CSV table of C-alpha atoms and ligand atoms in Angstrom, one decimal:
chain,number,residue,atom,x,y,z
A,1,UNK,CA,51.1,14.3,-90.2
A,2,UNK,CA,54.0,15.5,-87.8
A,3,UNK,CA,53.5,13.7,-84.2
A,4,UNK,CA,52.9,16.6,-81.3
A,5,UNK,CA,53.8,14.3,-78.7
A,6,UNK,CA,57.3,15.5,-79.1
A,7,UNK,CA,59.9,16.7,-76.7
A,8,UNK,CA,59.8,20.6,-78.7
A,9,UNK,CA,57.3,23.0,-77.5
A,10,UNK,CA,53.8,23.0,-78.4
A,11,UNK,CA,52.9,24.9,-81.7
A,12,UNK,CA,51.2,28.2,-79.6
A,13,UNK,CA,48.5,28.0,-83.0
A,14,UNK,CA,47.0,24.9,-81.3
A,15,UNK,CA,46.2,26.8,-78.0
A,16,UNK,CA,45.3,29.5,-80.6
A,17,UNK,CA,42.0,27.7,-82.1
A,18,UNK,CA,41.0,26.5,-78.6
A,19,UNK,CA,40.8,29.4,-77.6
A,20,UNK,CA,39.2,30.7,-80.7
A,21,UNK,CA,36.9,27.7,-80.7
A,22,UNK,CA,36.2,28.6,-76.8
A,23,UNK,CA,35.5,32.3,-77.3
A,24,UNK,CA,33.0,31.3,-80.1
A,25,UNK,CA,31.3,28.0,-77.9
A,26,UNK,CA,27.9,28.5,-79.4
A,27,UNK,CA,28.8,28.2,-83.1
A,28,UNK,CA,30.6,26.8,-85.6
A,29,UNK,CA,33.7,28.5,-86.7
A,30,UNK,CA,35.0,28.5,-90.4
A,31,UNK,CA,38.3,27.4,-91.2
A,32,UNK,CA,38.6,30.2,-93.3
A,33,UNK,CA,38.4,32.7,-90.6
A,34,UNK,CA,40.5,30.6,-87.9
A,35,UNK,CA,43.1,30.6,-90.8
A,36,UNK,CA,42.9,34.0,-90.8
A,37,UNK,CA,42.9,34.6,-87.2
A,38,UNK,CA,46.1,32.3,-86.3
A,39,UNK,CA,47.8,33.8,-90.2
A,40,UNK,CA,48.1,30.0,-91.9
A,41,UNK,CA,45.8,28.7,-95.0
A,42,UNK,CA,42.8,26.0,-94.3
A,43,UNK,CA,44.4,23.4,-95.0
A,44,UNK,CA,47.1,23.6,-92.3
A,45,UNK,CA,44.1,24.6,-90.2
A,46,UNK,CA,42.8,21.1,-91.0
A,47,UNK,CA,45.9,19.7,-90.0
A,48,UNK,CA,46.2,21.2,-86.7
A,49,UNK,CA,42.5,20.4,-86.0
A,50,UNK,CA,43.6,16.7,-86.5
A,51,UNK,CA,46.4,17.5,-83.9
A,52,UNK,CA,44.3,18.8,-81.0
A,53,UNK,CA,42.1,15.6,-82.2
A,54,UNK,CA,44.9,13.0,-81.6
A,55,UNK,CA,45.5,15.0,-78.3
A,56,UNK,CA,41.9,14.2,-76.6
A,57,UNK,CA,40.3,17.8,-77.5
A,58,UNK,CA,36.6,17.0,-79.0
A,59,UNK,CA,36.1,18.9,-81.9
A,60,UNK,CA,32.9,19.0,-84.3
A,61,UNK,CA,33.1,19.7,-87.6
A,62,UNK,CA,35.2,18.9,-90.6
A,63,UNK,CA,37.2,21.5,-93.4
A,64,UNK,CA,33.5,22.2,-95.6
A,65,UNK,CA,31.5,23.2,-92.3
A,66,UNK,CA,33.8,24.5,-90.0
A,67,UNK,CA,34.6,23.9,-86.7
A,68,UNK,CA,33.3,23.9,-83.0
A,69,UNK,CA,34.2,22.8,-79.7
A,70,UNK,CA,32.1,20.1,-78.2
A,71,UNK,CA,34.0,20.3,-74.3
A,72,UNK,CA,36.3,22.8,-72.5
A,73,UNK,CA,39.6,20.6,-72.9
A,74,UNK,CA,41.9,20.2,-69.5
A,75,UNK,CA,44.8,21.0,-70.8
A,76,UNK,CA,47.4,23.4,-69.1
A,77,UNK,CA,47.6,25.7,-73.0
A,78,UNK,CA,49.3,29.4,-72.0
A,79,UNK,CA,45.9,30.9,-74.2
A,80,UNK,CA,43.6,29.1,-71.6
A,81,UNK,CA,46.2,29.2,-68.5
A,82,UNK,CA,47.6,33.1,-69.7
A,83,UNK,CA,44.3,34.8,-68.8
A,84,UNK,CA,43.2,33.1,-65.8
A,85,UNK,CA,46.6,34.4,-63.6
A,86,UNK,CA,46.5,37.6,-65.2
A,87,UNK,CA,48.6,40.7,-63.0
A,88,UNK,CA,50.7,37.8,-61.8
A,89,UNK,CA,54.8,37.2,-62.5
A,90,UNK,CA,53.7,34.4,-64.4
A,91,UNK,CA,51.4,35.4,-66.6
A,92,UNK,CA,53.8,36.5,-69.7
A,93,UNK,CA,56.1,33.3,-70.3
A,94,UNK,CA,54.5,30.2,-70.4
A,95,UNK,CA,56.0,27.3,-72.3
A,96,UNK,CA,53.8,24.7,-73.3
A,97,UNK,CA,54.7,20.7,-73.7
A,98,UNK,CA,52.8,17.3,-75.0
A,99,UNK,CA,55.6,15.6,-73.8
A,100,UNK,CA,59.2,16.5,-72.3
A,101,UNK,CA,61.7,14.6,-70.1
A,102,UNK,CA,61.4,17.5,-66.9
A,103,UNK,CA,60.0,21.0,-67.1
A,104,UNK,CA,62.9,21.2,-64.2
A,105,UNK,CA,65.5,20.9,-66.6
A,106,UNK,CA,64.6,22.7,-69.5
A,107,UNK,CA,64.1,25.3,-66.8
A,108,UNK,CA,67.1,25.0,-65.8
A,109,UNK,CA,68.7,25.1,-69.0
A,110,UNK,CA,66.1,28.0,-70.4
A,111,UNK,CA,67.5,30.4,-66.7
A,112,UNK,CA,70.7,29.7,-67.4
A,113,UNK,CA,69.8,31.4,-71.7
A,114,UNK,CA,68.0,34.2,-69.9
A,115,UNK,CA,64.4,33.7,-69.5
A,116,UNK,CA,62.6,36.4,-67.6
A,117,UNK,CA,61.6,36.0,-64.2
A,118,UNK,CA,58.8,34.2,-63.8
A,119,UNK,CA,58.8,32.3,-66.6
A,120,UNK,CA,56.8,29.4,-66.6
A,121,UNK,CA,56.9,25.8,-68.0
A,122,UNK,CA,54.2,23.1,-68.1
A,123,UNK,CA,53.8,19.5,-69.7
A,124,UNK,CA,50.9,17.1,-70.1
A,125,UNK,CA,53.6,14.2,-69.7
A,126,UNK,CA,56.9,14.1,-68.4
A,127,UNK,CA,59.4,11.1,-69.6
A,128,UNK,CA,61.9,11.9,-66.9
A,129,UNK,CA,60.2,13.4,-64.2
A,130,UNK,CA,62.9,14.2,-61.2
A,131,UNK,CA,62.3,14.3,-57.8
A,132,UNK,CA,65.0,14.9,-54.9
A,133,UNK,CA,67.9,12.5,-54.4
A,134,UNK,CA,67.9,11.1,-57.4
A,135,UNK,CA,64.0,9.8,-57.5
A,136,UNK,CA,61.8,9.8,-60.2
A,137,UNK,CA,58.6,11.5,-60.4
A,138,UNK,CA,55.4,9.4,-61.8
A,139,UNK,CA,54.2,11.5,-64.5
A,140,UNK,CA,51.4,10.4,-66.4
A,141,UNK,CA,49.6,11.7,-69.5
A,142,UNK,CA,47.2,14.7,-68.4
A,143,UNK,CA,46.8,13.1,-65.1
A,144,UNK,CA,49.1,15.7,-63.2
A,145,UNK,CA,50.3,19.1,-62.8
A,146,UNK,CA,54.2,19.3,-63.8
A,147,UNK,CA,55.2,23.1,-63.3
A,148,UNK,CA,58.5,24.6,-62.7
A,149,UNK,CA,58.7,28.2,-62.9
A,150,UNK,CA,61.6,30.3,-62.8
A,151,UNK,CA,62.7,32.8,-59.9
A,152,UNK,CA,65.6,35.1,-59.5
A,153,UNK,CA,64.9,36.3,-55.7
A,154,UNK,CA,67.2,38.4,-54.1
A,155,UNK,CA,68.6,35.5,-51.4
A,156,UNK,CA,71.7,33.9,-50.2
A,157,UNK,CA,71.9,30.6,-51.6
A,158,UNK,CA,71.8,29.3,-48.0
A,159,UNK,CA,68.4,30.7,-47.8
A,160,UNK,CA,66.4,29.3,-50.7
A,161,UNK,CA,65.0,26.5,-48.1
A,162,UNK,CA,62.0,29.0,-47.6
A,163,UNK,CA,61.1,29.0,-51.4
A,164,UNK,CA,60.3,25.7,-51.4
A,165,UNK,CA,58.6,26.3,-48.3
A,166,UNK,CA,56.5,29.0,-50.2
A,167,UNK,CA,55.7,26.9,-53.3
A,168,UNK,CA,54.6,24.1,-50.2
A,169,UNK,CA,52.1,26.8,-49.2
A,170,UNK,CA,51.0,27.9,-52.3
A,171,UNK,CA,50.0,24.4,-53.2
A,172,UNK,CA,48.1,24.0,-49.9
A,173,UNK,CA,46.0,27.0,-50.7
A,174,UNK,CA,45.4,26.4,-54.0
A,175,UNK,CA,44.0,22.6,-53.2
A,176,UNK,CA,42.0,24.6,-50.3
A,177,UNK,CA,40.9,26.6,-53.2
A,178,UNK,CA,39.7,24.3,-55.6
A,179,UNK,CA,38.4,22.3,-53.3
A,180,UNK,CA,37.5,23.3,-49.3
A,181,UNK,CA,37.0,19.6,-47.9
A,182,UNK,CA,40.0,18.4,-48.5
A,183,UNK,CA,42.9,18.6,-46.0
A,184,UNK,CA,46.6,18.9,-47.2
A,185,UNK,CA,48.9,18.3,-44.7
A,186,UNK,CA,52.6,20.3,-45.5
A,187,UNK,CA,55.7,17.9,-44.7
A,188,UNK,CA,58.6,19.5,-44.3
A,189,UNK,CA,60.8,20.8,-46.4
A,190,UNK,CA,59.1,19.5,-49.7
A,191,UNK,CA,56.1,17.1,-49.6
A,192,UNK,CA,52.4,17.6,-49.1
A,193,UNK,CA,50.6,14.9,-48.0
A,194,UNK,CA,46.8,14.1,-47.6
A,195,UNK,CA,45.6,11.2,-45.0
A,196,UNK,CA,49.5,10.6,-44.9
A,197,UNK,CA,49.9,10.0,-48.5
A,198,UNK,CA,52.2,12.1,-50.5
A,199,UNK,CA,49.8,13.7,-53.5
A,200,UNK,CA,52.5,16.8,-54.0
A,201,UNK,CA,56.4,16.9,-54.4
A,202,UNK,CA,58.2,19.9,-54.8
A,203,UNK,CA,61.7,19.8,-56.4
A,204,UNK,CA,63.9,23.4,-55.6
A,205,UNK,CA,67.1,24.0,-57.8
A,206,UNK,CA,69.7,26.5,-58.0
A,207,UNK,CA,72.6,28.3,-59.8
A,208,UNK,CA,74.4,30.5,-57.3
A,209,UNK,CA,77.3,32.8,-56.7
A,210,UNK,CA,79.0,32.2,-53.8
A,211,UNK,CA,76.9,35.2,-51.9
A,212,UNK,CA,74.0,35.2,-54.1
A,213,UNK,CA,71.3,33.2,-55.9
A,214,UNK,CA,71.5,33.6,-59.9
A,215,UNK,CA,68.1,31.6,-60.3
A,216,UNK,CA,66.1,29.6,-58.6
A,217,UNK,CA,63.9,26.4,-60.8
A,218,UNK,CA,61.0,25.5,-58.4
A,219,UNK,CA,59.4,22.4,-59.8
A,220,UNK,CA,56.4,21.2,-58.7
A,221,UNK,CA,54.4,17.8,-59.2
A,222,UNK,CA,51.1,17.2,-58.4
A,223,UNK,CA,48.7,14.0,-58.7
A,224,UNK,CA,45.5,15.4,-59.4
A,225,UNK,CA,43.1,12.9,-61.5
A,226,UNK,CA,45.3,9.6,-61.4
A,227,UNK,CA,43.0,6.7,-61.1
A,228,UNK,CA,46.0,4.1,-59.9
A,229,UNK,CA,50.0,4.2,-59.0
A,230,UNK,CA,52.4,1.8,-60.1
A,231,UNK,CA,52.5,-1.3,-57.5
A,232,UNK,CA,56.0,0.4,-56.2
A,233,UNK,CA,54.8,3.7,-55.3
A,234,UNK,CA,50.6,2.7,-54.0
A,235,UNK,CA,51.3,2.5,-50.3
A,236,UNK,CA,53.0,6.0,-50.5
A,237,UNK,CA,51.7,8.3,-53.2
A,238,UNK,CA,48.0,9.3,-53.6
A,239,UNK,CA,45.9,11.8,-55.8
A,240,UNK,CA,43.2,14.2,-55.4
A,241,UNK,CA,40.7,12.0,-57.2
A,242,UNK,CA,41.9,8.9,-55.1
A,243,UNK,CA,41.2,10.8,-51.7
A,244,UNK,CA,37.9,12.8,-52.7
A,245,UNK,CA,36.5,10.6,-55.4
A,246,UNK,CA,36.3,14.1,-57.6
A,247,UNK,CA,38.0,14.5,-61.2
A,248,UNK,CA,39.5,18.1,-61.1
A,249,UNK,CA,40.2,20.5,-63.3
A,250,UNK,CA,43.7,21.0,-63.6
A,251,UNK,CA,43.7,24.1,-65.6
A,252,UNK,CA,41.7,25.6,-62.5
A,253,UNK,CA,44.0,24.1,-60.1
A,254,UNK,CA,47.2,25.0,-61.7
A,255,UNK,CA,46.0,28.8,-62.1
A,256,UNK,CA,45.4,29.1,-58.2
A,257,UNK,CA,48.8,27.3,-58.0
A,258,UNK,CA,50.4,29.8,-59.7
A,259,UNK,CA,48.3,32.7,-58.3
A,260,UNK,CA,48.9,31.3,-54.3
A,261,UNK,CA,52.4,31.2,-55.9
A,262,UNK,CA,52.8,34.7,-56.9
A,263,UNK,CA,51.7,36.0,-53.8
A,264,UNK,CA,53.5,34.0,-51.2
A,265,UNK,CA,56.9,35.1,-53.8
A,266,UNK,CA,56.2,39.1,-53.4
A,267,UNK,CA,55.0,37.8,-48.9
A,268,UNK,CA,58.8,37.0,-49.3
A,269,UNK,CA,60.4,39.5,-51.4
A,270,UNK,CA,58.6,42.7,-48.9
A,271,UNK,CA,60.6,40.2,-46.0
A,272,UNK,CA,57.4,38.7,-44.7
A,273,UNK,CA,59.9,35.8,-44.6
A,274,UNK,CA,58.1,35.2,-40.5
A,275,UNK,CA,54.9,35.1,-42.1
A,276,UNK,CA,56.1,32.3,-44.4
A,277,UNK,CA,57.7,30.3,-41.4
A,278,UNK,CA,54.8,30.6,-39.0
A,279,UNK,CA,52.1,29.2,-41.6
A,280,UNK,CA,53.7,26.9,-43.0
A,281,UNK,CA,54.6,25.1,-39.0
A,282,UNK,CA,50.4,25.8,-38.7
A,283,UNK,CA,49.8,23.9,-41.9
A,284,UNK,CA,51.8,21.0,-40.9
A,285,UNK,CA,51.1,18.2,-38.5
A,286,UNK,CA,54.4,17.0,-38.1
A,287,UNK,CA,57.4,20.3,-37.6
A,288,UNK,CA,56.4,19.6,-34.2
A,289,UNK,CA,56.5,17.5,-31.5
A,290,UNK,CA,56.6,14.5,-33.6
A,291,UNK,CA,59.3,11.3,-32.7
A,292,UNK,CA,61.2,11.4,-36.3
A,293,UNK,CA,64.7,9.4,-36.8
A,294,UNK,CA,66.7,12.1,-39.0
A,295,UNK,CA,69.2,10.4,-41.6
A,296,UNK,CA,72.1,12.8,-41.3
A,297,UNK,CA,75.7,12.3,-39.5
A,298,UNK,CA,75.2,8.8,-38.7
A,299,UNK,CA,71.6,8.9,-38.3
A,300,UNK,CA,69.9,10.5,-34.9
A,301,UNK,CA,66.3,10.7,-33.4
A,302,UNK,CA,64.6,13.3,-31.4
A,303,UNK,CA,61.2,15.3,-31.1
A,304,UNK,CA,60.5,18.1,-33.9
A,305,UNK,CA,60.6,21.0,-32.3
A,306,UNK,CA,59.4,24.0,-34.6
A,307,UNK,CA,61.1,25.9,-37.5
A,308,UNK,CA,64.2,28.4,-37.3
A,309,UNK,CA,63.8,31.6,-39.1
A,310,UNK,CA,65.4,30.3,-42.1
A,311,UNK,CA,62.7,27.3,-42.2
A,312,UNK,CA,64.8,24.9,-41.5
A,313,UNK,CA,63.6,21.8,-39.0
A,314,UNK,CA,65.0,22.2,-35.7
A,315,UNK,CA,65.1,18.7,-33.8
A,316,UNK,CA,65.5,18.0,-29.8
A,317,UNK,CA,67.6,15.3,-29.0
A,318,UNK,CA,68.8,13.5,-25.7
A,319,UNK,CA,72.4,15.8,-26.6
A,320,UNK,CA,70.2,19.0,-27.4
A,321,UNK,CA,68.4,20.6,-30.1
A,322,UNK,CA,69.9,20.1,-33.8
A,323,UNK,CA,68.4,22.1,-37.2
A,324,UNK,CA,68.1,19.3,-40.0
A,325,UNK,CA,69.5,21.1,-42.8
A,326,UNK,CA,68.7,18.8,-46.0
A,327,UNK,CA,68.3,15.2,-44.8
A,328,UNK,CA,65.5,12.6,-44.9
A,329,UNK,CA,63.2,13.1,-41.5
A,330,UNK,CA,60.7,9.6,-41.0
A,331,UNK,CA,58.3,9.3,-38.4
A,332,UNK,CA,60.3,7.2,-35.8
B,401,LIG,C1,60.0,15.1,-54.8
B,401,LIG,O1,59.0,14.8,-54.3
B,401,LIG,O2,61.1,14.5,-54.6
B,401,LIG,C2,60.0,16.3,-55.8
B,401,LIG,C3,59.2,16.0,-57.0
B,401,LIG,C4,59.1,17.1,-58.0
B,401,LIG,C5,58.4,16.8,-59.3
B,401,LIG,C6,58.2,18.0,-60.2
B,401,LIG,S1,57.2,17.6,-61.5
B,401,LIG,C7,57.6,19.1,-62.3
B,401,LIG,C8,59.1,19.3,-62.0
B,401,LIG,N1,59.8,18.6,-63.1
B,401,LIG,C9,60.5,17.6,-62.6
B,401,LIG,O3,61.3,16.8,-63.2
B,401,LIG,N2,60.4,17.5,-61.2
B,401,LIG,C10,59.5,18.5,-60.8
């Protein structure tokens, strides 16, 4: 039997009978007519059966009775994810992994062929999850959301900041979303933090034109249901689960992701750009007045002072204000 956990795309028949299996919950499906359904005989029916198996989906059943689904399985499939972000830019495209080094850079690499706009691409696992300067990203089995979805906005490339700042909201109202009582906390330009752990990276990257943007990959990682970090990362990363003591569904949280997403994209293609600004400096307990040492020319410190209309952070100093354009910013 061939492995799924490969770095190729998922086989779209196995999202195919889960869906099949889900759409007929209270009985038990015949190979016969899921063969005919997904266009493949029974016995590669059996087969894929045994994949979705080795992949944690519970199914009933064997090849002489037929099939049934005994739980709805968390896993990010484009047939279960497709219909729940339907009338959205990212509702066509999705591209499905077991297992792939970074959904950023097959992003990258899949903008760069010619993907449509809103194209999106999800793994259970990453092997070489990226985050920014040169970081990894911890990205466990089925534990996480790993999205990156591609854009093609009509923006300088010096303006691209306030996408990130977008996906930042978007991920704040989708955790408000699944969950009211919790409280993210956005950290600018690309964390989001809850009780000052980081639970939500955001990883923004670009091929431009001198003048213009060609596409933009916005990746984003979340920790949703891990249990534990490695020793390295515990006094710094957290999940949802860790802070609320609740195992979420990450298909539900990755369609309001991608929903919050959509919208905040056409708030900033209609040039709500102010809109974008002005929330995310609400949502976020440190863009101002917070002591912060900034690790840029030579290292300086000051007192946040707000967002510029571009998003970027603007800092006070004892020689006058300064806008941080891409360095680290700590708490001083
Ligand atoms: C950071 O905090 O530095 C950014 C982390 C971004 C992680 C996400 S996970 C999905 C996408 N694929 C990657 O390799 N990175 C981003």
């Amino acid at each position: 039997m061939s492995a799924p956990h490969t770095t190729s795309q998922t086989d779209v028949r196995l999202g195919r009978i889960v869906r099949l299996l889900m759409d007929h919950a209270t009985v038990i499906v015949s190979g016969t007519k899921i063969a005919s359904e997904i266009g493949t005989s029974r016995s590669e029916v059996w087969r894929l059966i045994q994949q979705l198996r080795e992949l944690g989906v519970e199914i009933g059943g064997h090849p002489s009775t037929g099939y049934s689904l005994k739980s709805v399985p968390d896993l990010l499939l484009p047939d279960l994810l497709s219909p729940l972000i339907a009338g959205t830019i990212f509702s066509k495209s999705i591209h499905h992994y077991y297992k792939v080094g970074s959904t950023n850079t097959v992003a990258m690499q899949a903008a760069a062929d010619g993907v449509p706009e809103g194209s999106v691409f999800v793994a259970e696992q990453q092997t070489a999850g990226r985050g920014r300067g040169a970081h990894q990203w911890d990205s466990a089995r089925s534990a996480g959301i790993y999205c990156s979805v591609v854009l093609r906005p009509n923006l300088p490339p010096s303006e691209v900041l306030i996408l990130a700042l977008a996906a930042g909201l978007a991920v704040h109202a989708a955790v408000k979303d699944v969950d009211p009582g919790l409280n993210p906390d956005l950290k600018w330009p690309n964390d989001v933090l809850i009780e000052g752990k980081k639970f939500c990276g955001i990883l923004a990257e670009m091929t431009a034109e001198p003048t213009r943007v060609r596409h933009v990959v916005v990746g984003i990682g979340i920790n949703v249901n891990q249990a534990s970090f490695p020793s390295e990362l515990q006094s710094v990363a957290t999940s949802l689960k860790m802070v609320s003591g609740t195992e979420y569904s990450r298909l539900q949280l990755c369609a309001a992701l991608l929903k919050s997403l959509d919208r905040e994209y056409r708030n900033l293609q209609s040039e709500r750009r102010d809109s974008i600004v002005e929330r995310f400096v609400e949502r976020s307990s440190t863009v101002r007045g917070r002591r912060v040492r900034v690790d840029e020319n030579g290292g300086y410190q000051g007192t946040t002072e707000g967002l510029d209309s571009r998003g970027f952070l603007q800092v006070r100093t004892a020689d006058g204000l300064r806008v941080v354009l891409s360095a680290t910013v700590r708490p001083e």
